[in-house]
PDB file of C-alpha atoms in Angstrom:
ATOM      1  CA  CYS A   1     -11.961   0.473 -10.733  1.00  0.00           C
ATOM      2  CA  VAL A   2      -9.965  -0.875 -13.730  1.00  0.00           C
ATOM      3  CA  LEU A   3      -7.058  -1.882 -11.118  1.00  0.00           C
ATOM      4  CA  GLN A   4      -9.438  -3.166  -8.594  1.00  0.00           C
ATOM      5  CA  PHE A   5     -11.383  -5.464 -11.005  1.00  0.00           C
ATOM      6  CA  GLY A   6      -9.223  -5.884 -13.915  1.00  0.00           C
ATOM      7  CA  VAL A   7      -5.438  -5.540 -13.149  1.00  0.00           C
ATOM      8  CA  LEU A   8      -5.249  -6.920  -9.598  1.00  0.00           C
ATOM      9  CA  PRO A   9      -7.240 -10.244 -10.017  1.00  0.00           C
ATOM     10  CA  ALA A  10      -4.961 -10.920 -13.340  1.00  0.00           C
ATOM     11  CA  THR A  11      -1.930 -10.122 -11.294  1.00  0.00           C
ATOM     12  CA  SER A  12      -2.805 -11.985  -8.659  1.00  0.00           C
ATOM     13  CA  SER A  13      -3.422 -15.153 -10.451  1.00  0.00           C
ATOM     14  CA  PHE A  14       0.387 -15.514 -11.598  1.00  0.00           C
ATOM     15  CA  THR A  15       2.169 -13.826  -8.977  1.00  0.00           C
ATOM     16  CA  GLU A  16       2.861 -14.671  -5.253  1.00  0.00           C
ATOM     17  CA  PRO A  17       1.413 -12.165  -2.588  1.00  0.00           C
ATOM     18  CA  SER A  18       4.985 -11.925  -1.153  1.00  0.00           C
ATOM     19  CA  ALA A  19       6.409 -10.375  -4.522  1.00  0.00           C
ATOM     20  CA  LEU A  20       3.451  -8.159  -4.121  1.00  0.00           C
ATOM     21  CA  TRP A  21       4.247  -7.016  -0.736  1.00  0.00           C
ATOM     22  CA  LYS A  22       7.852  -6.659  -1.732  1.00  0.00           C
ATOM     23  CA  GLY A  23       6.911  -4.888  -4.754  1.00  0.00           C
ATOM     24  CA  MET A  24       4.987  -1.873  -3.041  1.00  0.00           C
ATOM     25  CA  PRO A  25       7.832  -0.259  -1.205  1.00  0.00           C
ATOM     26  CA  VAL A  26       9.848  -0.230  -4.146  1.00  0.00           C
ATOM     27  CA  ILE A  27       7.220   1.753  -6.412  1.00  0.00           C
ATOM     28  CA  MET A  28       6.741   4.058  -3.747  1.00  0.00           C
ATOM     29  CA  LEU A  29      10.301   4.636  -3.059  1.00  0.00           C
ATOM     30  CA  VAL A  30      10.715   5.193  -6.677  1.00  0.00           C
ATOM     31  CA  MET A  31       7.992   7.787  -6.645  1.00  0.00           C
ATOM     32  CA  THR A  32       9.300   9.562  -3.716  1.00  0.00           C
ATOM     33  CA  CYS A  33      12.913   9.903  -5.176  1.00  0.00           C
ATOM     34  CA  LEU A  34      11.366  11.178  -8.203  1.00  0.00           C
ATOM     35  CA  LEU A  35       9.740  14.013  -6.091  1.00  0.00           C
ATOM     36  CA  ALA A  36      13.023  14.550  -4.261  1.00  0.00           C
ATOM     37  CA  PHE A  37      15.016  14.638  -7.656  1.00  0.00           C
ATOM     38  CA  PRO A  38      12.897  16.141 -10.066  1.00  0.00           C
ATOM     39  CA  LYS A  39      15.894  16.791 -12.236  1.00  0.00           C
ATOM     40  CA  LEU A  40      16.455  13.249 -12.859  1.00  0.00           C
ATOM     41  CA  ILE A  41      13.567  12.977 -15.305  1.00  0.00           C
ATOM     42  CA  GLY A  42      13.939  16.511 -16.738  1.00  0.00           C
ATOM     43  CA  SER A  43      10.764  17.721 -15.090  1.00  0.00           C
ATOM     44  CA  GLY A  44      10.122  20.166 -12.445  1.00  0.00           C
ATOM     45  CA  SER A  45      10.932  23.941 -11.894  1.00  0.00           C
ATOM     46  CA  GLY A  46      14.055  25.052 -10.487  1.00  0.00           C
ATOM     47  CA  ASP A  47      12.628  25.186  -7.071  1.00  0.00           C
ATOM     48  CA  GLY A  48      11.325  21.577  -6.891  1.00  0.00           C
ATOM     49  CA  PRO A  49       8.858  19.136  -8.348  1.00  0.00           C
ATOM     50  CA  SER A  50       5.862  20.159 -10.437  1.00  0.00           C
ATOM     51  CA  LEU A  51       2.363  19.745  -9.312  1.00  0.00           C
ATOM     52  CA  ASP A  52       1.895  17.345 -11.568  1.00  0.00           C
ATOM     53  CA  MET A  53       4.513  14.801 -10.385  1.00  0.00           C
ATOM     54  CA  VAL A  54       3.269  15.314  -6.812  1.00  0.00           C
ATOM     55  CA  ALA A  55      -0.336  14.634  -7.855  1.00  0.00           C
ATOM     56  CA  SER A  56       0.839  11.503  -9.807  1.00  0.00           C
ATOM     57  CA  ALA A  57       2.867  10.178  -6.970  1.00  0.00           C
ATOM     58  CA  PHE A  58       0.218  10.638  -4.514  1.00  0.00           C
ATOM     59  CA  LEU A  59      -2.443   9.022  -6.981  1.00  0.00           C
ATOM     60  CA  VAL A  60      -0.099   6.045  -7.166  1.00  0.00           C
ATOM     61  CA  MET A  61       0.538   6.065  -3.531  1.00  0.00           C
ATOM     62  CA  LYS A  62      -2.944   5.873  -2.408  1.00  0.00           C
ATOM     63  CA  THR A  63      -4.119   3.909  -5.201  1.00  0.00           C
ATOM     64  CA  MET A  64      -1.772   0.952  -3.813  1.00  0.00           C
ATOM     65  CA  GLU A  65      -2.914   1.856  -0.256  1.00  0.00           C
ATOM     66  CA  PHE A  66      -6.342   1.244  -0.760  1.00  0.00           C
ATOM     67  CA  SER A  67      -6.435  -1.283  -3.630  1.00  0.00           C
ATOM     68  CA  VAL A  68      -3.183  -3.463  -3.454  1.00  0.00           C
ATOM     69  CA  ARG A  69      -2.703  -3.302   0.176  1.00  0.00           C
ATOM     70  CA  ARG A  70      -6.251  -4.156   1.334  1.00  0.00           C
ATOM     71  CA  MET A  71      -6.269  -7.080  -1.178  1.00  0.00           C
ATOM     72  CA  LEU A  72      -3.145  -8.397   0.418  1.00  0.00           C
ATOM     73  CA  ASP A  73      -4.338  -7.796   3.844  1.00  0.00           C
ATOM     74  CA  GLU A  74      -7.347  -9.971   2.877  1.00  0.00           C
ATOM     75  CA  MET A  75      -4.977 -12.825   1.232  1.00  0.00           C
ATOM     76  CA  VAL A  76      -2.906 -13.131   4.432  1.00  0.00           C
ATOM     77  CA  TYR A  77      -5.884 -14.628   6.524  1.00  0.00           C
ATOM     78  CA  VAL A  78      -7.239 -17.013   3.790  1.00  0.00           C
ATOM     79  CA  PRO A  79      -5.475 -19.900   5.112  1.00  0.00           C
ATOM     80  CA  LEU A  80      -6.538 -19.663   8.525  1.00  0.00           C
ATOM     81  CA  ASP A  81      -9.674 -21.065  10.290  1.00  0.00           C
ATOM     82  CA  TYR A  82     -12.785 -18.817  11.074  1.00  0.00           C
ATOM     83  CA  GLU A  83     -11.870 -18.141  14.675  1.00  0.00           C
ATOM     84  CA  SER A  84      -8.068 -17.392  13.898  1.00  0.00           C
ATOM     85  CA  ARG A  85      -8.952 -15.360  11.051  1.00  0.00           C
ATOM     86  CA  PHE A  86     -11.587 -13.257  13.139  1.00  0.00           C
ATOM     87  CA  VAL A  87      -9.440 -12.777  16.103  1.00  0.00           C
ATOM     88  CA  GLY A  88      -6.364 -12.004  14.210  1.00  0.00           C
ATOM     89  CA  LYS A  89      -7.768  -9.649  11.841  1.00  0.00           C
ATOM     90  CA  GLU A  90      -9.050  -7.832  14.939  1.00  0.00           C
ATOM     91  CA  VAL A  91      -5.998  -7.857  17.008  1.00  0.00           C
ATOM     92  CA  ILE A  92      -3.615  -6.721  14.076  1.00  0.00           C
ATOM     93  CA  GLY A  93      -6.236  -4.002  13.107  1.00  0.00           C
ATOM     94  CA  VAL A  94      -6.644  -2.647  16.396  1.00  0.00           C
ATOM     95  CA  LEU A  95      -3.135  -3.047  17.772  1.00  0.00           C
ATOM     96  CA  GLY A  96      -0.988  -2.937  14.706  1.00  0.00           C
ATOM     97  CA  TYR A  97      -2.308  -0.810  12.285  1.00  0.00           C
ATOM     98  CA  ARG A  98      -3.660   2.151  14.746  1.00  0.00           C
ATOM     99  CA  PHE A  99      -0.946   1.835  17.208  1.00  0.00           C
ATOM    100  CA  GLY A 100       1.593   2.052  14.453  1.00  0.00           C
ATOM    101  CA  LYS A 101      -0.046   5.172  12.978  1.00  0.00           C
ATOM    102  CA  SER A 102      -0.055   6.743  16.401  1.00  0.00           C
ATOM    103  CA  ALA A 103       3.478   5.670  17.153  1.00  0.00           C
ATOM    104  CA  ALA A 104       4.519   6.969  13.810  1.00  0.00           C
ATOM    105  CA  SER A 105       2.868  10.350  14.339  1.00  0.00           C
ATOM    106  CA  LEU A 106       4.184  10.818  17.878  1.00  0.00           C
ATOM    107  CA  ALA A 107       7.762   9.845  16.356  1.00  0.00           C
ATOM    108  CA  LEU A 108       7.461  12.398  13.500  1.00  0.00           C
ATOM    109  CA  SER A 109       6.126  15.374  15.504  1.00  0.00           C
TER     110      SER A 109
END
């Protein structure tokens, strides 16, 4: 709630959306590297990352997916007229998002 109503509006007022789009994968990559190499920060047992590290990484990634990415998705359509915004959101939502998830799960299985 604090991120959605406090941090994001303040950040988006002085930061370009393209910078936020570019920053999201970098943050996710850092969190993944911390999970892959827990010895770098001196955490985790001998076998792998601790439960706290996994939970923190999951929290950061899901928060960014549901808060930051959703806000940035809506900001992409703001300059468009009503019809383009409506049709564009539907086409991208159905074809891009759902087809992309299906293709990724097929490729990984």
